[in-house]
mmCIF file of C-alpha atoms in Angstrom:
data_model
loop_
_atom_site.group_PDB
_atom_site.id
_atom_site.type_symbol
_atom_site.label_atom_id
_atom_site.label_comp_id
_atom_site.label_asym_id
_atom_site.label_seq_id
_atom_site.Cartn_x
_atom_site.Cartn_y
_atom_site.Cartn_z
ATOM 1 C CA MET A 1 107.620 123.709 86.314
ATOM 2 C CA ARG A 2 109.571 124.106 89.537
ATOM 3 C CA PHE A 3 111.591 127.255 90.212
ATOM 4 C CA SER A 4 114.760 126.705 92.238
ATOM 5 C CA PRO A 5 115.947 129.642 94.362
ATOM 6 C CA ALA A 6 119.532 128.627 93.584
ATOM 7 C CA LEU A 7 118.798 128.827 89.864
ATOM 8 C CA LEU A 8 117.196 132.240 90.275
ATOM 9 C CA LEU A 9 120.204 133.429 92.261
ATOM 10 C CA ALA A 10 122.592 132.227 89.560
ATOM 11 C CA VAL A 11 120.579 133.932 86.814
ATOM 12 C CA TYR A 12 120.408 137.172 88.761
ATOM 13 C CA SER A 13 124.126 137.116 89.547
ATOM 14 C CA THR A 14 124.981 136.591 85.879
ATOM 15 C CA TRP A 15 122.770 139.524 84.924
ATOM 16 C CA ALA A 16 123.864 141.848 87.709
ATOM 17 C CA TRP A 17 127.613 141.391 87.574
ATOM 18 C CA SER A 18 128.267 141.113 83.832
ATOM 19 C CA GLY A 19 130.394 143.869 82.286
ATOM 20 C CA CYS A 20 129.944 145.904 79.139
ATOM 21 C CA ALA A 21 130.248 143.605 76.124
ATOM 22 C CA THR A 22 131.099 146.255 73.544
ATOM 23 C CA ALA A 23 133.201 149.402 73.658
ATOM 24 C CA PRO A 24 131.438 152.754 73.146
ATOM 25 C CA ARG A 25 131.589 154.261 69.676
ATOM 26 C CA PRO A 26 132.833 157.805 70.198
ATOM 27 C CA LEU A 27 132.519 161.047 68.308
ATOM 28 C CA VAL A 28 135.911 161.918 66.801
ATOM 29 C CA ASP A 29 137.023 165.058 65.023
ATOM 30 C CA SER A 30 137.675 164.044 61.409
ATOM 31 C CA GLY A 31 141.117 165.690 61.402
ATOM 32 C CA TYR A 32 142.062 163.873 64.593
ATOM 33 C CA ALA A 33 140.766 160.565 63.202
ATOM 34 C CA ALA A 34 142.803 161.076 60.005
ATOM 35 C CA ARG A 35 145.842 162.095 62.127
ATOM 36 C CA ALA A 36 146.071 165.453 60.388
ATOM 37 C CA TYR A 37 146.871 166.718 63.883
ATOM 38 C CA THR A 38 147.198 164.961 67.221
ATOM 39 C CA PRO A 39 147.645 166.362 70.740
ATOM 40 C CA GLY A 40 150.801 165.321 72.540
ATOM 41 C CA ARG A 41 150.214 166.508 76.112
ATOM 42 C CA ILE A 42 146.817 166.124 77.803
ATOM 43 C CA ALA A 43 145.737 167.901 80.996
ATOM 44 C CA VAL A 44 143.189 165.879 82.975
ATOM 45 C CA LEU A 45 140.602 167.691 85.074
ATOM 46 C CA PRO A 46 139.674 166.045 88.392
ATOM 47 C CA PRO A 47 137.010 163.405 87.598
ATOM 48 C CA ASP A 48 133.482 164.299 88.678
ATOM 49 C CA VAL A 49 132.142 161.141 90.353
ATOM 50 C CA PHE A 50 128.676 160.855 91.896
ATOM 51 C CA VAL A 51 127.966 157.439 93.433
ATOM 52 C CA VAL A 52 124.862 156.339 95.347
ATOM 53 C CA LEU A 53 125.347 153.527 97.878
ATOM 54 C CA ASP A 54 122.097 151.561 97.640
ATOM 55 C CA GLN A 55 121.456 149.732 100.903
ATOM 56 C CA VAL A 56 118.468 148.237 102.704
ATOM 57 C CA GLY A 57 116.334 151.101 103.950
ATOM 58 C CA ASP A 58 117.219 154.749 103.445
ATOM 59 C CA ASP A 59 120.465 155.449 101.582
ATOM 60 C CA ASP A 60 123.195 157.200 103.574
ATOM 61 C CA PRO A 61 124.441 160.331 101.734
ATOM 62 C CA VAL A 62 127.603 160.499 103.871
ATOM 63 C CA LYS A 63 128.642 156.952 102.914
ATOM 64 C CA SER A 64 127.762 157.676 99.284
ATOM 65 C CA ALA A 65 129.956 160.801 99.261
ATOM 66 C CA ALA A 66 132.856 158.920 100.851
ATOM 67 C CA LEU A 67 132.541 156.132 98.284
ATOM 68 C CA GLY A 68 132.467 158.723 95.485
ATOM 69 C CA GLN A 69 135.792 160.168 96.654
ATOM 70 C CA VAL A 70 137.408 156.725 96.646
ATOM 71 C CA VAL A 71 136.037 155.930 93.178
ATOM 72 C CA GLY A 72 137.156 159.336 91.890
ATOM 73 C CA ALA A 73 140.738 158.764 93.063
ATOM 74 C CA GLU A 74 140.829 155.295 91.502
ATOM 75 C CA THR A 75 139.374 156.689 88.263
ATOM 76 C CA ALA A 76 142.106 159.351 88.110
ATOM 77 C CA ARG A 77 144.832 156.726 88.561
ATOM 78 C CA ALA A 78 143.298 154.543 85.842
ATOM 79 C CA ILE A 79 143.100 157.530 83.448
ATOM 80 C CA ASP A 80 146.774 158.344 84.028
ATOM 81 C CA ARG A 81 147.808 154.752 83.297
ATOM 82 C CA SER A 82 145.610 154.442 80.201
ATOM 83 C CA LEU A 83 146.694 157.724 78.610
ATOM 84 C CA ARG A 84 150.372 156.996 79.130
ATOM 85 C CA ALA A 85 149.833 153.532 77.657
ATOM 86 C CA ARG A 86 148.413 155.282 74.561
ATOM 87 C CA GLY A 87 151.639 157.297 74.276
ATOM 88 C CA TYR A 88 150.431 160.666 75.641
ATOM 89 C CA ASP A 89 152.217 162.970 78.043
ATOM 90 C CA VAL A 90 149.824 163.558 80.951
ATOM 91 C CA ASP A 91 149.323 166.384 83.443
ATOM 92 C CA MET A 92 146.899 165.397 86.214
ATOM 93 C CA LEU A 93 145.174 168.531 87.506
ATOM 94 C CA GLY A 94 144.219 167.171 90.901
ATOM 95 C CA ARG A 95 142.420 170.284 92.202
ATOM 96 C CA TRP A 96 139.541 172.501 91.149
ATOM 97 C CA ASP A 97 140.926 175.736 92.607
ATOM 98 C CA GLY A 98 143.306 176.408 89.715
ATOM 99 C CA VAL A 99 146.393 175.363 87.783
ATOM 100 C CA TYR A 100 149.399 176.191 89.925
ATOM 101 C CA GLY A 101 152.524 177.739 88.437
ATOM 102 C CA PRO A 102 156.149 177.451 89.598
ATOM 103 C CA ASP A 103 155.622 180.167 92.226
ATOM 104 C CA GLY A 104 152.655 178.339 93.777
ATOM 105 C CA ALA A 105 150.042 180.787 92.528
ATOM 106 C CA PRO A 106 146.984 179.464 90.631
ATOM 107 C CA VAL A 107 147.169 180.613 86.998
ATOM 108 C CA PRO A 108 144.418 180.520 85.932
ATOM 109 C CA GLY A 109 142.158 180.334 88.979
ATOM 110 C CA GLY A 110 139.425 177.911 89.788
ATOM 111 C CA GLU A 111 136.842 179.953 87.879
ATOM 112 C CA ALA A 112 138.380 178.910 84.552
ATOM 113 C CA LEU A 113 138.386 175.216 85.497
ATOM 114 C CA GLU A 114 134.831 175.337 86.810
ATOM 115 C CA GLY A 115 133.561 177.201 83.754
ATOM 116 C CA LEU A 116 135.293 174.810 81.363
ATOM 117 C CA ALA A 117 133.773 171.807 83.164
ATOM 118 C CA ARG A 118 130.278 173.280 82.918
ATOM 119 C CA GLY A 119 130.742 174.051 79.246
ATOM 120 C CA ILE A 120 131.752 170.448 78.610
ATOM 121 C CA ILE A 121 128.758 169.236 80.639
ATOM 122 C CA ALA A 122 126.428 171.390 78.546
ATOM 123 C CA PHE A 123 127.816 169.747 75.420
ATOM 124 C CA ALA A 124 127.750 166.198 76.841
ATOM 125 C CA SER A 125 124.094 166.567 77.876
ATOM 126 C CA SER A 126 123.014 167.919 74.469
ATOM 127 C CA ARG A 127 122.051 166.127 71.265
ATOM 128 C CA ASP A 128 125.559 166.742 69.948
ATOM 129 C CA GLY A 129 126.830 164.640 72.833
ATOM 130 C CA ALA A 130 125.006 161.602 71.411
ATOM 131 C CA ARG A 131 126.680 161.798 67.985
ATOM 132 C CA GLN A 132 129.102 159.062 66.968
ATOM 133 C CA GLY A 133 131.861 158.544 64.438
ATOM 134 C CA PRO A 134 134.106 161.042 62.633
ATOM 135 C CA THR A 135 132.558 164.474 62.182
ATOM 136 C CA PRO A 136 133.739 167.372 60.009
ATOM 137 C CA LEU A 137 131.705 169.811 62.147
ATOM 138 C CA PRO A 138 132.965 169.332 65.718
ATOM 139 C CA PRO A 139 131.348 171.474 68.419
ATOM 140 C CA ARG A 140 133.498 173.873 70.396
ATOM 141 C CA VAL A 141 133.520 174.325 74.166
ATOM 142 C CA ALA A 142 134.487 177.611 75.845
ATOM 143 C CA PRO A 143 137.481 178.377 73.574
ATOM 144 C CA GLU A 144 138.872 181.138 75.799
ATOM 145 C CA LEU A 145 138.730 179.016 78.962
ATOM 146 C CA ALA A 146 140.199 175.982 77.178
ATOM 147 C CA ALA A 147 143.074 178.146 75.892
ATOM 148 C CA ALA A 148 143.733 179.561 79.375
ATOM 149 C CA VAL A 149 143.880 176.102 80.960
ATOM 150 C CA GLY A 150 146.047 174.781 78.126
ATOM 151 C CA SER A 151 148.479 177.674 78.414
ATOM 152 C CA ALA A 152 148.867 177.217 82.169
ATOM 153 C CA ALA A 153 149.288 173.426 81.950
ATOM 154 C CA GLN A 154 151.305 173.565 78.707
ATOM 155 C CA ALA A 155 148.845 171.037 77.271
ATOM 156 C CA ASP A 156 147.377 170.592 73.800
ATOM 157 C CA ALA A 157 144.073 169.174 75.058
ATOM 158 C CA VAL A 158 141.986 168.860 78.223
ATOM 159 C CA LEU A 159 140.205 165.636 79.253
ATOM 160 C CA TYR A 160 137.064 165.767 81.399
ATOM 161 C CA VAL A 161 135.419 162.655 82.887
ATOM 162 C CA ASN A 162 131.991 162.492 84.532
ATOM 163 C CA VAL A 163 130.743 159.324 86.260
ATOM 164 C CA LYS A 164 127.322 158.684 87.776
ATOM 165 C CA GLY A 165 126.722 155.330 89.406
ATOM 166 C CA VAL A 166 124.956 153.156 91.940
ATOM 167 C CA VAL A 167 126.573 150.479 94.112
ATOM 168 C CA THR A 168 124.357 147.911 95.827
ATOM 169 C CA THR A 169 125.397 146.508 99.190
ATOM 170 C CA PRO A 170 125.304 142.719 99.829
ATOM 171 C CA GLY A 171 122.201 143.167 101.970
ATOM 172 C CA ARG A 172 120.445 145.049 99.160
ATOM 173 C CA GLN A 173 121.407 142.324 96.685
ATOM 174 C CA THR A 174 119.961 139.633 98.970
ATOM 175 C CA ALA A 175 116.740 141.608 99.347
ATOM 176 C CA THR A 176 116.466 141.907 95.549
ATOM 177 C CA VAL A 177 116.918 138.149 95.093
ATOM 178 C CA LEU A 178 114.326 137.355 97.782
ATOM 179 C CA THR A 179 111.891 139.757 96.159
ATOM 180 C CA ALA A 180 112.368 138.037 92.797
ATOM 181 C CA VAL A 181 111.837 134.600 94.394
ATOM 182 C CA PHE A 182 108.686 135.821 96.150
ATOM 183 C CA ILE A 183 107.230 137.187 92.906
ATOM 184 C CA VAL A 184 108.001 133.945 91.063
ATOM 185 C CA VAL A 185 106.334 131.871 93.826
ATOM 186 C CA ILE A 186 103.205 134.043 93.725
ATOM 187 C CA VAL A 187 102.969 133.793 89.929
ATOM 188 C CA ALA A 188 103.446 130.011 90.066
ATOM 189 C CA ALA A 189 100.701 129.712 92.691
ATOM 190 C CA ILE A 190 98.302 131.724 90.529
ATOM 191 C CA VAL A 191 99.061 129.544 87.484
ATOM 192 C CA LEU A 192 98.461 126.343 89.487
ATOM 193 C CA ALA A 193 95.186 127.703 90.876
ATOM 194 C CA LEU A 194 93.908 128.551 87.390
ATOM 195 C CA ALA A 195 94.936 125.123 86.105
ATOM 196 C CA SER A 196 93.124 123.348 88.936
ATOM 197 C CA GLN A 197 89.926 125.318 88.272
ATOM 198 C CA LYS A 198 89.961 124.258 84.624
ATOM 199 C CA GLY A 199 90.679 120.643 85.547
ATOM 200 C CA GLY A 200 87.786 120.182 88.027
ATOM 201 C CA GLY A 201 83.963 120.398 87.687
ATOM 202 C CA GLY A 202 81.133 118.379 86.078
ATOM 203 C CA GLY A 203 80.304 117.295 82.575
ATOM 204 C CA ARG A 204 82.681 119.596 80.723
ATOM 205 C CA GLY A 205 85.812 119.068 82.850
ATOM 206 C CA LEU A 206 88.782 116.931 82.075
ATOM 207 C CA GLY A 207 87.428 114.110 84.265
ATOM 208 C CA GLY A 208 83.674 114.688 83.728
ATOM 209 C CA GLY A 209 81.069 112.903 81.679
ATOM 210 C CA ALA A 210 80.180 113.151 78.008
ATOM 211 C CA HIS A 211 80.568 116.467 76.284
ATOM 212 C CA ALA A 212 77.582 118.170 74.732
ATOM 213 C CA SER A 213 77.702 118.017 70.946
ATOM 214 C CA ARG A 214 76.166 120.411 68.474
ATOM 215 C CA PRO A 215 74.665 119.244 65.196
ATOM 216 C CA ALA A 216 76.610 120.043 62.079
ATOM 217 C CA PRO A 217 75.205 122.887 59.941
ATOM 218 C CA ALA A 218 73.006 122.061 56.983
ATOM 219 C CA ALA A 219 74.882 121.019 53.883
ATOM 220 C CA GLY A 220 73.448 123.881 51.849
ATOM 221 C CA ALA A 221 75.005 126.417 54.144
ATOM 222 C CA TRP A 222 78.437 125.614 52.729
ATOM 223 C CA ARG A 223 77.451 125.244 49.047
ATOM 224 C CA ALA A 224 79.469 127.183 46.495
ATOM 225 C CA ALA A 225 77.986 129.504 43.871
ATOM 226 C CA PRO A 226 75.690 127.849 41.269
ATOM 227 C CA VAL A 227 77.329 126.383 38.222
ATOM 228 C CA GLY A 228 77.552 128.900 35.382
ATOM 229 C CA ALA A 229 77.374 131.925 37.652
ATOM 230 C CA THR A 230 79.835 134.754 36.960
ATOM 231 C CA VAL A 231 82.188 135.547 39.817
ATOM 232 C CA ARG A 232 83.608 139.080 39.687
ATOM 233 C CA PRO A 233 86.988 139.741 41.251
ATOM 234 C CA ALA A 234 87.137 142.136 44.129
ATOM 235 C CA VAL A 235 88.006 145.703 43.194
ATOM 236 C CA ARG A 236 91.196 147.038 44.754
ATOM 237 C CA PRO A 237 90.606 150.327 46.582
ATOM 238 C CA ALA A 238 91.994 153.340 44.818
ATOM 239 C CA ALA A 239 94.261 154.122 47.734
ATOM 240 C CA PHE A 240 96.194 150.902 47.099
ATOM 241 C CA ARG A 241 96.389 151.092 43.297
ATOM 242 C CA PRO A 242 99.853 151.527 41.844
ATOM 243 C CA GLY A 243 100.611 155.178 41.364
ATOM 244 C CA ALA A 244 97.753 156.306 43.594
ATOM 245 C CA VAL A 245 100.000 157.485 46.419
ATOM 246 C CA SER A 246 100.585 161.201 46.234
ATOM 247 C CA ALA A 247 104.093 162.610 46.316
ATOM 248 C CA VAL A 248 105.380 163.925 49.657
ATOM 249 C CA ALA A 249 107.185 167.229 49.670
ATOM 250 C CA VAL A 250 110.700 166.917 51.094
ATOM 251 C CA ARG A 251 112.176 170.018 52.655
ATOM 252 C CA PRO A 252 115.878 170.386 51.794
ATOM 253 C CA ALA A 253 118.362 170.366 54.660
ATOM 254 C CA PRO A 254 119.960 173.675 55.647
ATOM 255 C CA PRO A 255 123.299 174.346 53.970
ATOM 256 C CA VAL A 256 126.363 173.042 55.699
ATOM 257 C CA GLY A 257 127.944 176.426 55.520
ATOM 258 C CA ALA A 258 125.605 177.701 58.245
ATOM 259 C CA TRP A 259 128.011 176.318 60.865
ATOM 260 C CA ARG A 260 131.259 176.945 59.012
ATOM 261 C CA GLY A 261 133.946 179.119 60.482
ATOM 262 C CA ALA A 262 136.864 180.811 58.837
ATOM 263 C CA GLY A 263 139.648 178.308 58.113
ATOM 264 C CA ARG A 264 143.119 179.169 59.368
ATOM 265 C CA PRO A 265 146.264 177.150 59.992
ATOM 266 C CA VAL A 266 146.877 175.895 63.505
ATOM 267 C CA VAL A 267 150.066 174.509 65.030
ATOM 268 C CA VAL A 268 149.516 171.817 67.670
ATOM 269 C CA ARG A 269 152.547 171.256 69.855
ATOM 270 C CA GLY A 270 152.145 167.493 69.987
ATOM 271 C CA GLY A 271 151.622 166.822 66.282
ATOM 272 C CA PRO A 272 151.896 168.078 62.758
ATOM 273 C CA VAL A 273 150.284 171.206 61.388
ATOM 274 C CA GLY A 274 146.625 170.920 60.444
ATOM 275 C CA PRO A 275 143.811 173.268 59.402
ATOM 276 C CA VAL A 276 141.095 174.316 61.794
ATOM 277 C CA GLY A 277 138.385 173.685 59.211
ATOM 278 C CA PRO A 278 134.642 174.083 59.854
ATOM 279 C CA VAL A 279 133.344 173.977 63.393
ATOM 280 C CA GLY A 280 129.943 173.429 64.934
ATOM 281 C CA PRO A 281 128.061 175.227 67.728
ATOM 282 C CA ILE A 282 129.916 176.709 70.681
ATOM 283 C CA TYR A 283 129.047 175.636 74.231
ATOM 284 C CA VAL A 284 130.035 178.388 76.636
ATOM 285 C CA GLY A 285 130.939 177.596 80.235
ATOM 286 C CA GLY A 286 129.298 179.480 83.057
ATOM 287 C CA PHE A 287 127.775 179.140 86.484
ATOM 288 C CA GLY A 288 124.340 177.762 85.546
ATOM 289 C CA ASN A 289 125.056 174.258 86.896
ATOM 290 C CA LEU A 290 124.991 174.975 90.610
ATOM 291 C CA ASN A 291 123.379 172.340 92.857
ATOM 292 C CA LEU A 292 121.510 170.514 90.104
ATOM 293 C CA ILE A 293 119.909 167.121 90.809
ATOM 294 C CA VAL A 294 120.093 165.035 87.652
ATOM 295 C CA PRO A 295 118.559 161.589 87.001
ATOM 296 C CA LEU A 296 120.976 158.706 87.351
ATOM 297 C CA ASP A 297 119.802 156.811 84.252
ATOM 298 C CA GLU A 298 119.595 159.717 81.782
ATOM 299 C CA PRO A 299 122.331 161.398 79.689
ATOM 300 C CA ILE A 300 122.290 164.520 81.854
ATOM 301 C CA TYR A 301 125.341 165.447 83.896
ATOM 302 C CA THR A 302 126.250 167.816 86.700
ATOM 303 C CA HIS A 303 129.470 169.258 88.039
ATOM 304 C CA ASP A 304 128.643 170.371 91.578
ATOM 305 C CA GLY A 305 125.149 168.965 92.144
ATOM 306 C CA SER A 306 123.951 165.427 92.863
ATOM 307 C CA VAL A 307 122.136 162.550 91.206
ATOM 308 C CA ALA A 308 118.556 161.400 91.736
ATOM 309 C CA TYR A 309 118.103 157.672 92.357
ATOM 310 C CA ASP A 310 114.591 156.175 92.397
ATOM 311 C CA ASP A 311 115.616 153.078 94.453
ATOM 312 C CA PRO A 312 113.965 150.424 92.227
ATOM 313 C CA ILE A 313 112.781 147.025 93.430
ATOM 314 C CA PHE A 314 115.252 145.132 91.258
ATOM 315 C CA ALA A 315 118.455 147.034 91.999
ATOM 316 C CA GLY A 316 121.866 146.446 90.482
ATOM 317 C CA ASP A 317 125.222 148.105 90.000
ATOM 318 C CA GLU A 318 125.358 150.549 87.077
ATOM 319 C CA LEU A 319 127.698 153.259 85.816
ATOM 320 C CA TYR A 320 126.820 156.126 83.442
ATOM 321 C CA VAL A 321 130.022 157.616 82.034
ATOM 322 C CA SER A 322 130.879 160.594 79.842
ATOM 323 C CA MET A 323 134.411 161.454 78.670
ATOM 324 C CA THR A 324 135.350 164.467 76.534
ATOM 325 C CA LEU A 325 138.677 165.621 75.073
ATOM 326 C CA VAL A 326 138.766 169.329 74.152
ATOM 327 C CA SER A 327 141.500 171.070 72.171
ATOM 328 C CA THR A 328 143.162 173.974 73.943
ATOM 329 C CA VAL A 329 143.907 175.629 70.582
ATOM 330 C CA ASP A 330 140.333 176.531 69.662
ATOM 331 C CA GLY A 331 138.080 174.578 72.088
ATOM 332 C CA ARG A 332 136.950 172.022 69.510
ATOM 333 C CA VAL A 333 135.780 168.640 70.750
ATOM 334 C CA LEU A 334 138.450 166.225 69.566
ATOM 335 C CA TRP A 335 136.890 163.085 71.051
ATOM 336 C CA HIS A 336 133.796 162.311 73.117
ATOM 337 C CA ALA A 337 132.018 159.174 74.301
ATOM 338 C CA ARG A 338 129.196 158.436 76.701
ATOM 339 C CA ASP A 339 127.708 155.073 77.651
ATOM 340 C CA SER A 340 126.222 153.008 80.501
ATOM 341 C CA LEU A 341 128.112 150.061 81.957
ATOM 342 C CA ASP A 342 127.011 147.203 84.190
ATOM 343 C CA LEU A 343 130.077 147.374 86.464
ATOM 344 C CA GLU A 344 130.858 147.752 90.172
ATOM 345 C CA ALA A 345 132.224 151.180 91.020
ATOM 346 C CA ASN A 346 133.663 149.923 94.327
ATOM 347 C CA ASN A 347 135.775 147.329 92.504
ATOM 348 C CA PRO A 348 139.128 148.812 91.315
ATOM 349 C CA ALA A 349 139.399 146.178 88.578
ATOM 350 C CA HIS A 350 135.999 147.241 87.219
ATOM 351 C CA VAL A 351 136.967 150.922 87.368
ATOM 352 C CA ASP A 352 140.110 150.151 85.376
ATOM 353 C CA ARG A 353 138.010 148.173 82.872
ATOM 354 C CA MET A 354 135.642 151.138 82.540
ATOM 355 C CA VAL A 355 138.457 153.594 81.830
ATOM 356 C CA GLN A 356 140.242 151.291 79.403
ATOM 357 C CA GLY A 357 137.018 150.516 77.558
ATOM 358 C CA PHE A 358 136.605 154.228 76.816
ATOM 359 C CA LEU A 359 140.179 155.410 76.311
ATOM 360 C CA ASN A 360 141.097 152.457 74.108
ATOM 361 C CA THR A 361 138.889 154.132 71.481
ATOM 362 C CA LEU A 362 141.076 157.263 71.678
ATOM 363 C CA PRO A 363 143.510 157.501 68.745
ATOM 364 C CA PRO A 364 147.017 156.795 70.051
ATOM 365 C CA ALA A 365 149.609 159.526 70.257
ATOM 366 C CA LEU A 366 152.011 159.973 67.393
ATOM 367 C CA PRO A 367 155.462 158.512 67.971
ATOM 368 C CA PRO A 368 158.190 161.056 68.721
ATOM 369 C CA PRO A 369 160.192 162.181 65.697
ATOM 370 C CA VAL A 370 163.296 160.149 64.976
ATOM 371 C CA PRO A 371 166.399 162.345 65.355
ATOM 372 C CA SER A 372 168.369 162.790 62.193
ATOM 373 C CA THR A 373 171.605 160.818 62.032
ATOM 374 C CA ALA A 374 173.019 162.693 59.037
ATOM 375 C CA ALA A 375 176.386 164.279 59.710
ATOM 376 C CA ASN A 376 176.507 168.046 59.734
ATOM 377 C CA PRO A 377 178.661 169.508 56.954
#
């Protein structure tokens, strides 16, 4: 079999540049999924984007940081478009130093935004962050901080987006293809060498003389049991007899009420009245996320650190995304999704596809109430 470099390049390009085929399946608060309550105005925190520019030789952190800023700005624009297309009123909080009021003063300050982001990161990196589908026990994230941000932005919910990614330069892509071709050529050469060794040689080779033959075994060696002899069936071991397996003790699950909170009515400005209901664990924001280096290809996120990239031989563009919508009423996680995508972060069309693929799973906003046309008495 002959391996064409053009064929290898086509196969690699199809693999490296294909997008995500399926949308992520998010975790959704059961009340939000049933539209018992729906936020109307969403405040969007500045997206945290960490991008590594993978080039031939050592990666340049300055170019990577500059690319991350460009991708972050494009991500924010795509989020604004997608949320408004879903019917939500949007407040883009473009800075981390606070939510600014009419007088120009930050209320609250940057500490509340930073703490809320770290609380959301703690949730997104936990086992709860991997849950999917409607849940009656939604986790809560820093309720006091979420309420402070919501009050300042006059928003019913806060959206946080975290993106980790790698972008390969054209030179790095060419080097990857050449490496693949080189490995294929070496493997093909080894296969041909082994085939030629088996095909050559003397009397036992493919082109050699007569093969040595062994005499057939004596006929009596294959004779069956004597006629009239009693053949006893094999006895099944006791471990495999029906009913021999011992019962396994099953420990009952802990009661659901262990995570339940006190139910109380809640009024959400953007939707109808709905009960708070039971809630899950609380993830508190803080300052324990300073200067962390997290792996690129693992569901661990950072707010003010960096990502670790192992610079593999077969490199390709990849994005690892986490998006979380938190209620400003009580800090409950209304919606959350995380997934990896085979997209180019430096391509605005791919960034828009990434954002739409996630936010299209967000329940749409409720339509505004129709004003009454009845005449006043």
